[in-house]
């Protein structure tokens, strides 16, 4: 059974149809990358799967359940989301941000994820003073410490140096090997996505 | 951290004792009455210190603490450093609730009913501002508008129907602790204690709001629900303060910023420290208002501005960043 099923989905933003009659499936234990030019609806699709926006028509199913019938809490148990361009504006430490809203079992995974993403050296630093890549890794870590079936990541590799890219990709591969379903938006060449199991090019 | 908490508590205690010794009436041997509360209990001096000054000092501490906490809730729940109960319309809404209740002969000031009407007015006004605003900037501009309308309504109503039991226009605009009695405290204390306890309880969910509404939803929480709960607590605290001492300027805006500078942005810490700082500033301001030019009283709102604003400006300059 596909973990994510996108069935004939149309998404309208304002009065522009950004995605029309798009279908796709993502299996457990796979990494799928969505690539394509700006404005082709990549982020809208991920936003729809994350439950942030409604689809104009069609259905999205997560783990065999219609997304439209899932509560916020049920969605959160199924999937974790990493958003792009986080601007922190209060000087919480990175450690404080990671712990926000997390249950005990998620908090227990914090040290492991810090190690994996090489974040331990700035964990007590204020998030307002972090570089773009460091802040993005805080966001990725917030998602990774949650034990979900599905991980949605909007441009996780943007503004990362090559070493961090490798670390993040390794993390995602590990999750795949644990049977998780991973969907990323990527702004890089298809050729650099050899580590993905499925690449969806534009959504037309 | 604990050292800071103890020094703040010690400062509040120190200024309370100083405040007991100061006032319009000359009291001889004032210290023997202060340090021995049961000495010569039937004398006028004892009554001035323990029946008049002490309740007022207690009220200043309680109300300052409430305003400090209310500011934390206002800023945290709206994700906006400029938000405070005066700007969101919360205070004006509370005033409308009480004044309407008194003029319609439903409640008297100082009763639980008055606090309840104030809370309803405060909550409705806050929700109105919040539901009309589409951005952080609009929240402030619309809030100022809602406040202005409600304040004008109170002023006009009181100008048309002048009744001493509904207090004066200047009471509702600038605030005054002059009319506080031990009876006021009996109503205030439980409402405030409850408000403070709930603020403490929901503080971690307000931390979460700083991540932005989308992130909150991604984690399975409803940001609007968190906000509504914060608004209810905010309205309760403001209802308790406004219905007993009117609208006191600036404190709810300044205290959280000063606290944030001292202990960082975590809302549980802020609830405690902002309360302590609010209490300290209001206590000093109220003591100055009654002791500087006796027997006249200076308007308390002007003194809280005069005291709080420079501390706020220094804090923000030294913090280097409004969000600290």
PDB file of C-alpha atoms in Angstrom, chain A residues 101-178:
ATOM      1  CA  UNK A 101       5.843  20.879  21.853  1.00  0.00           C
ATOM      2  CA  UNK A 102       7.675  17.535  21.741  1.00  0.00           C
ATOM      3  CA  UNK A 103       6.642  14.561  23.834  1.00  0.00           C
ATOM      4  CA  UNK A 104       9.082  12.656  26.021  1.00  0.00           C
ATOM      5  CA  UNK A 105       9.965   9.998  23.443  1.00  0.00           C
ATOM      6  CA  UNK A 106      10.792  12.668  20.853  1.00  0.00           C
ATOM      7  CA  UNK A 107      12.900  14.561  23.355  1.00  0.00           C
ATOM      8  CA  UNK A 108      14.813  11.371  24.061  1.00  0.00           C
ATOM      9  CA  UNK A 109      15.937  11.294  20.428  1.00  0.00           C
ATOM     10  CA  UNK A 110      17.390  14.824  20.526  1.00  0.00           C
ATOM     11  CA  UNK A 111      21.007  13.812  21.316  1.00  0.00           C
ATOM     12  CA  UNK A 112      21.105  11.291  18.486  1.00  0.00           C
ATOM     13  CA  UNK A 113      19.792  13.755  15.898  1.00  0.00           C
ATOM     14  CA  UNK A 114      22.195  16.458  17.111  1.00  0.00           C
ATOM     15  CA  UNK A 115      25.021  14.037  16.510  1.00  0.00           C
ATOM     16  CA  UNK A 116      23.737  13.045  13.068  1.00  0.00           C
ATOM     17  CA  UNK A 117      23.319  16.616  11.879  1.00  0.00           C
ATOM     18  CA  UNK A 118      26.479  17.929  13.566  1.00  0.00           C
ATOM     19  CA  UNK A 119      24.624  20.501  15.646  1.00  0.00           C
ATOM     20  CA  UNK A 120      25.967  19.895  19.132  1.00  0.00           C
ATOM     21  CA  UNK A 121      28.357  22.864  19.019  1.00  0.00           C
ATOM     22  CA  UNK A 122      25.604  25.455  18.562  1.00  0.00           C
ATOM     23  CA  UNK A 123      22.802  23.886  20.555  1.00  0.00           C
ATOM     24  CA  UNK A 124      23.001  26.481  23.356  1.00  0.00           C
ATOM     25  CA  UNK A 125      23.348  29.389  20.980  1.00  0.00           C
ATOM     26  CA  UNK A 126      20.424  31.746  20.352  1.00  0.00           C
ATOM     27  CA  UNK A 127      18.598  30.779  17.160  1.00  0.00           C
ATOM     28  CA  UNK A 128      18.537  34.429  16.101  1.00  0.00           C
ATOM     29  CA  UNK A 129      22.302  34.309  15.662  1.00  0.00           C
ATOM     30  CA  UNK A 130      22.428  31.181  13.512  1.00  0.00           C
ATOM     31  CA  UNK A 131      23.370  31.123   9.839  1.00  0.00           C
ATOM     32  CA  UNK A 132      20.718  30.140   7.303  1.00  0.00           C
ATOM     33  CA  UNK A 133      22.083  26.618   7.017  1.00  0.00           C
ATOM     34  CA  UNK A 134      22.338  26.175  10.784  1.00  0.00           C
ATOM     35  CA  UNK A 135      18.790  27.433  11.303  1.00  0.00           C
ATOM     36  CA  UNK A 136      17.521  25.110   8.588  1.00  0.00           C
ATOM     37  CA  UNK A 137      19.234  22.193  10.349  1.00  0.00           C
ATOM     38  CA  UNK A 138      17.341  23.132  13.532  1.00  0.00           C
ATOM     39  CA  UNK A 139      14.135  22.783  11.529  1.00  0.00           C
ATOM     40  CA  UNK A 140      15.233  19.476  10.049  1.00  0.00           C
ATOM     41  CA  UNK A 141      16.150  18.248  13.508  1.00  0.00           C
ATOM     42  CA  UNK A 142      12.720  19.283  14.832  1.00  0.00           C
ATOM     43  CA  UNK A 143      11.153  16.974  12.276  1.00  0.00           C
ATOM     44  CA  UNK A 144      13.639  14.120  12.632  1.00  0.00           C
ATOM     45  CA  UNK A 145      13.237  13.802  16.394  1.00  0.00           C
ATOM     46  CA  UNK A 146       9.545  13.036  15.827  1.00  0.00           C
ATOM     47  CA  UNK A 147       8.936   9.391  15.057  1.00  0.00           C
ATOM     48  CA  UNK A 148       6.671   9.658  12.007  1.00  0.00           C
ATOM     49  CA  UNK A 149       5.818   7.434   9.064  1.00  0.00           C
ATOM     50  CA  UNK A 150       6.151  10.279   6.596  1.00  0.00           C
ATOM     51  CA  UNK A 151       8.672  13.122   6.345  1.00  0.00           C
ATOM     52  CA  UNK A 152       7.959  16.116   4.125  1.00  0.00           C
ATOM     53  CA  UNK A 153      10.928  18.414   3.538  1.00  0.00           C
ATOM     54  CA  UNK A 154      10.838  21.635   1.545  1.00  0.00           C
ATOM     55  CA  UNK A 155      14.359  22.256   0.203  1.00  0.00           C
ATOM     56  CA  UNK A 156      16.282  20.598   3.032  1.00  0.00           C
ATOM     57  CA  UNK A 157      19.573  20.926   1.174  1.00  0.00           C
ATOM     58  CA  UNK A 158      19.324  24.614   0.279  1.00  0.00           C
ATOM     59  CA  UNK A 159      21.945  26.779   2.013  1.00  0.00           C
ATOM     60  CA  UNK A 160      23.803  23.723   3.357  1.00  0.00           C
ATOM     61  CA  UNK A 161      27.529  23.264   2.796  1.00  0.00           C
ATOM     62  CA  UNK A 162      28.614  20.060   1.076  1.00  0.00           C
ATOM     63  CA  UNK A 163      29.483  18.324   4.349  1.00  0.00           C
ATOM     64  CA  UNK A 164      26.067  19.079   5.836  1.00  0.00           C
ATOM     65  CA  UNK A 165      24.377  17.970   2.633  1.00  0.00           C
ATOM     66  CA  UNK A 166      26.037  14.576   2.966  1.00  0.00           C
ATOM     67  CA  UNK A 167      24.968  14.327   6.598  1.00  0.00           C
ATOM     68  CA  UNK A 168      21.367  15.220   5.816  1.00  0.00           C
ATOM     69  CA  UNK A 169      21.217  12.801   2.889  1.00  0.00           C
ATOM     70  CA  UNK A 170      22.656  10.066   5.149  1.00  0.00           C
ATOM     71  CA  UNK A 171      19.925  10.786   7.702  1.00  0.00           C
ATOM     72  CA  UNK A 172      17.230  10.542   5.060  1.00  0.00           C
ATOM     73  CA  UNK A 173      18.669   7.280   3.729  1.00  0.00           C
ATOM     74  CA  UNK A 174      18.662   5.861   7.252  1.00  0.00           C
ATOM     75  CA  UNK A 175      15.011   6.787   7.628  1.00  0.00           C
ATOM     76  CA  UNK A 176      14.245   5.146   4.308  1.00  0.00           C
ATOM     77  CA  UNK A 177      15.986   1.982   5.459  1.00  0.00           C
ATOM     78  CA  UNK A 178      13.715   2.033   8.509  1.00  0.00           C
TER      79      UNK A 178
END
